[in-house]
Amino acid sequence: MKKILFVLCLLSTAAAFAQNNIGANSLSNQTQVYQFQSHTEHAGYVPMSQERSVLAATSYTSAQGERRASDFPQAETVSLGAFAREFRQQHAHVRKARVVWINQ
């Protein structure tokens, strides 16, 4: 039992020293300045150039204007009363629970 306890203490001490980074390069408290590369090709002020297509070799067409609502198929609306009656009928056919829990 004493040997197992000694080995356990030895391993936990080794793990603690490994986490502390003794002997290794530890973190310094000096600030580090990061320099990012700039992409001057896309960030400069230049005259407008010709548009370039980002799509594959396909043609793209667009149009302006509005279409009437009658051009689109629309679902038939159901009145609220008819929906409530149908819902009540479906609810009546659903199986009820045998056990009711009341938390007190």
PDB file of C-alpha atoms in Angstrom:
ATOM      1  CA  MET A   1       0.000   0.000   0.000  1.00  0.00           C
ATOM      2  CA  LYS A   2       2.848   2.377   0.836  1.00  0.00           C
ATOM      3  CA  LYS A   3       4.536   1.614  -2.489  1.00  0.00           C
ATOM      4  CA  ILE A   4       1.377   2.396  -4.438  1.00  0.00           C
ATOM      5  CA  LEU A   5       0.903   5.667  -2.540  1.00  0.00           C
ATOM      6  CA  PHE A   6       4.546   6.613  -3.150  1.00  0.00           C
ATOM      7  CA  VAL A   7       4.277   5.907  -6.898  1.00  0.00           C
ATOM      8  CA  LEU A   8       1.031   7.885  -7.087  1.00  0.00           C
ATOM      9  CA  CYS A   9       2.627  10.895  -5.356  1.00  0.00           C
ATOM     10  CA  LEU A  10       5.667  10.622  -7.635  1.00  0.00           C
ATOM     11  CA  LEU A  11       3.526  10.602 -10.779  1.00  0.00           C
ATOM     12  CA  SER A  12       1.364  13.516  -9.646  1.00  0.00           C
ATOM     13  CA  THR A  13       4.497  15.533  -8.781  1.00  0.00           C
ATOM     14  CA  ALA A  14       5.941  14.811 -12.226  1.00  0.00           C
ATOM     15  CA  ALA A  15       2.668  15.900 -13.862  1.00  0.00           C
ATOM     16  CA  ALA A  16       2.615  19.126 -11.834  1.00  0.00           C
ATOM     17  CA  PHE A  17       6.181  19.991 -12.878  1.00  0.00           C
ATOM     18  CA  ALA A  18       5.363  19.187 -16.506  1.00  0.00           C
ATOM     19  CA  GLN A  19       2.449  21.623 -16.450  1.00  0.00           C
ATOM     20  CA  ASN A  20       4.563  24.340 -14.865  1.00  0.00           C
ATOM     21  CA  ASN A  21       7.039  24.333 -17.807  1.00  0.00           C
ATOM     22  CA  ILE A  22      10.109  24.503 -15.587  1.00  0.00           C
ATOM     23  CA  GLY A  23      13.220  24.435 -17.740  1.00  0.00           C
ATOM     24  CA  ALA A  24      11.229  25.100 -20.916  1.00  0.00           C
ATOM     25  CA  ASN A  25      10.488  28.405 -22.576  1.00  0.00           C
ATOM     26  CA  SER A  26       7.867  29.925 -20.350  1.00  0.00           C
ATOM     27  CA  LEU A  27       5.412  32.606 -21.424  1.00  0.00           C
ATOM     28  CA  SER A  28       6.747  36.124 -21.323  1.00  0.00           C
ATOM     29  CA  ASN A  29       4.730  39.119 -20.271  1.00  0.00           C
ATOM     30  CA  GLN A  30       6.074  41.251 -23.138  1.00  0.00           C
ATOM     31  CA  THR A  31       3.522  42.337 -25.716  1.00  0.00           C
ATOM     32  CA  GLN A  32       3.813  40.966 -29.213  1.00  0.00           C
ATOM     33  CA  VAL A  33       2.999  43.090 -32.227  1.00  0.00           C
ATOM     34  CA  TYR A  34       1.361  41.227 -35.076  1.00  0.00           C
ATOM     35  CA  GLN A  35       1.839  42.469 -38.616  1.00  0.00           C
ATOM     36  CA  PHE A  36      -0.699  41.416 -41.196  1.00  0.00           C
ATOM     37  CA  GLN A  37       0.006  41.248 -44.877  1.00  0.00           C
ATOM     38  CA  SER A  38      -1.926  43.738 -46.933  1.00  0.00           C
ATOM     39  CA  HIS A  39      -3.565  42.955 -50.228  1.00  0.00           C
ATOM     40  CA  THR A  40      -3.159  46.173 -52.141  1.00  0.00           C
ATOM     41  CA  GLU A  41      -4.625  44.713 -55.327  1.00  0.00           C
ATOM     42  CA  HIS A  42      -8.157  44.702 -53.908  1.00  0.00           C
ATOM     43  CA  ALA A  43      -7.943  47.518 -51.368  1.00  0.00           C
ATOM     44  CA  GLY A  44      -6.828  50.510 -53.390  1.00  0.00           C
ATOM     45  CA  TYR A  45      -8.893  53.353 -54.844  1.00  0.00           C
ATOM     46  CA  VAL A  46      -8.874  52.822 -58.594  1.00  0.00           C
ATOM     47  CA  PRO A  47     -11.332  53.581 -61.380  1.00  0.00           C
ATOM     48  CA  MET A  48     -14.127  51.092 -61.921  1.00  0.00           C
ATOM     49  CA  SER A  49     -13.124  48.145 -64.055  1.00  0.00           C
ATOM     50  CA  GLN A  50     -15.142  45.871 -66.287  1.00  0.00           C
ATOM     51  CA  GLU A  51     -17.326  43.372 -64.472  1.00  0.00           C
ATOM     52  CA  ARG A  52     -15.975  39.873 -64.093  1.00  0.00           C
ATOM     53  CA  SER A  53     -18.201  36.840 -63.840  1.00  0.00           C
ATOM     54  CA  VAL A  54     -17.537  34.558 -60.899  1.00  0.00           C
ATOM     55  CA  LEU A  55     -19.805  31.881 -62.343  1.00  0.00           C
ATOM     56  CA  ALA A  56     -18.615  29.006 -64.453  1.00  0.00           C
ATOM     57  CA  ALA A  57     -18.850  29.473 -68.205  1.00  0.00           C
ATOM     58  CA  THR A  58     -22.628  29.957 -68.189  1.00  0.00           C
ATOM     59  CA  SER A  59     -24.758  32.857 -69.270  1.00  0.00           C
ATOM     60  CA  TYR A  60     -26.732  34.806 -66.698  1.00  0.00           C
ATOM     61  CA  THR A  61     -29.867  36.761 -67.440  1.00  0.00           C
ATOM     62  CA  SER A  62     -31.944  38.955 -65.196  1.00  0.00           C
ATOM     63  CA  ALA A  63     -35.070  41.009 -65.561  1.00  0.00           C
ATOM     64  CA  GLN A  64     -36.819  43.762 -63.672  1.00  0.00           C
ATOM     65  CA  GLY A  65     -40.477  44.209 -62.914  1.00  0.00           C
ATOM     66  CA  GLU A  66     -43.271  42.800 -60.836  1.00  0.00           C
ATOM     67  CA  ARG A  67     -45.498  39.817 -61.415  1.00  0.00           C
ATOM     68  CA  ARG A  68     -49.107  39.630 -60.425  1.00  0.00           C
ATOM     69  CA  ALA A  69     -50.043  37.454 -57.442  1.00  0.00           C
ATOM     70  CA  SER A  70     -52.371  35.479 -59.716  1.00  0.00           C
ATOM     71  CA  ASP A  71     -49.308  34.180 -61.611  1.00  0.00           C
ATOM     72  CA  PHE A  72     -48.335  32.073 -58.584  1.00  0.00           C
ATOM     73  CA  PRO A  73     -50.379  29.109 -57.357  1.00  0.00           C
ATOM     74  CA  GLN A  74     -51.902  29.757 -53.955  1.00  0.00           C
ATOM     75  CA  ALA A  75     -53.245  27.250 -51.467  1.00  0.00           C
ATOM     76  CA  GLU A  76     -56.949  27.362 -50.721  1.00  0.00           C
ATOM     77  CA  THR A  77     -57.561  29.057 -47.391  1.00  0.00           C
ATOM     78  CA  VAL A  78     -59.524  27.274 -44.668  1.00  0.00           C
ATOM     79  CA  SER A  79     -61.709  29.234 -42.298  1.00  0.00           C
ATOM     80  CA  LEU A  80     -60.742  29.285 -38.631  1.00  0.00           C
ATOM     81  CA  GLY A  81     -64.014  27.646 -37.559  1.00  0.00           C
ATOM     82  CA  ALA A  82     -63.608  24.749 -40.002  1.00  0.00           C
ATOM     83  CA  PHE A  83     -60.059  24.219 -38.823  1.00  0.00           C
ATOM     84  CA  ALA A  84     -61.154  24.212 -35.161  1.00  0.00           C
ATOM     85  CA  ARG A  85     -63.909  21.651 -35.853  1.00  0.00           C
ATOM     86  CA  GLU A  86     -61.496  19.352 -37.704  1.00  0.00           C
ATOM     87  CA  PHE A  87     -58.897  19.699 -34.961  1.00  0.00           C
ATOM     88  CA  ARG A  88     -61.489  18.836 -32.288  1.00  0.00           C
ATOM     89  CA  GLN A  89     -62.496  15.702 -34.224  1.00  0.00           C
ATOM     90  CA  GLN A  90     -58.868  14.586 -34.579  1.00  0.00           C
ATOM     91  CA  HIS A  91     -58.245  15.243 -30.894  1.00  0.00           C
ATOM     92  CA  ALA A  92     -61.227  13.081 -29.911  1.00  0.00           C
ATOM     93  CA  HIS A  93     -59.752  10.069 -31.734  1.00  0.00           C
ATOM     94  CA  VAL A  94     -56.334  10.286 -30.073  1.00  0.00           C
ATOM     95  CA  ARG A  95     -55.673   7.691 -27.365  1.00  0.00           C
ATOM     96  CA  LYS A  96     -55.717   9.098 -23.861  1.00  0.00           C
ATOM     97  CA  ALA A  97     -53.020   8.471 -21.239  1.00  0.00           C
ATOM     98  CA  ARG A  98     -53.777   5.850 -18.601  1.00  0.00           C
ATOM     99  CA  VAL A  99     -51.780   7.486 -15.798  1.00  0.00           C
ATOM    100  CA  VAL A 100     -51.879  11.152 -14.854  1.00  0.00           C
ATOM    101  CA  TRP A 101     -49.040  12.442 -12.671  1.00  0.00           C
ATOM    102  CA  ILE A 102     -49.700  15.321 -10.335  1.00  0.00           C
ATOM    103  CA  ASN A 103     -46.598  16.867  -8.755  1.00  0.00           C
ATOM    104  CA  GLN A 104     -47.213  18.208  -5.263  1.00  0.00           C
TER     105      GLN A 104
END
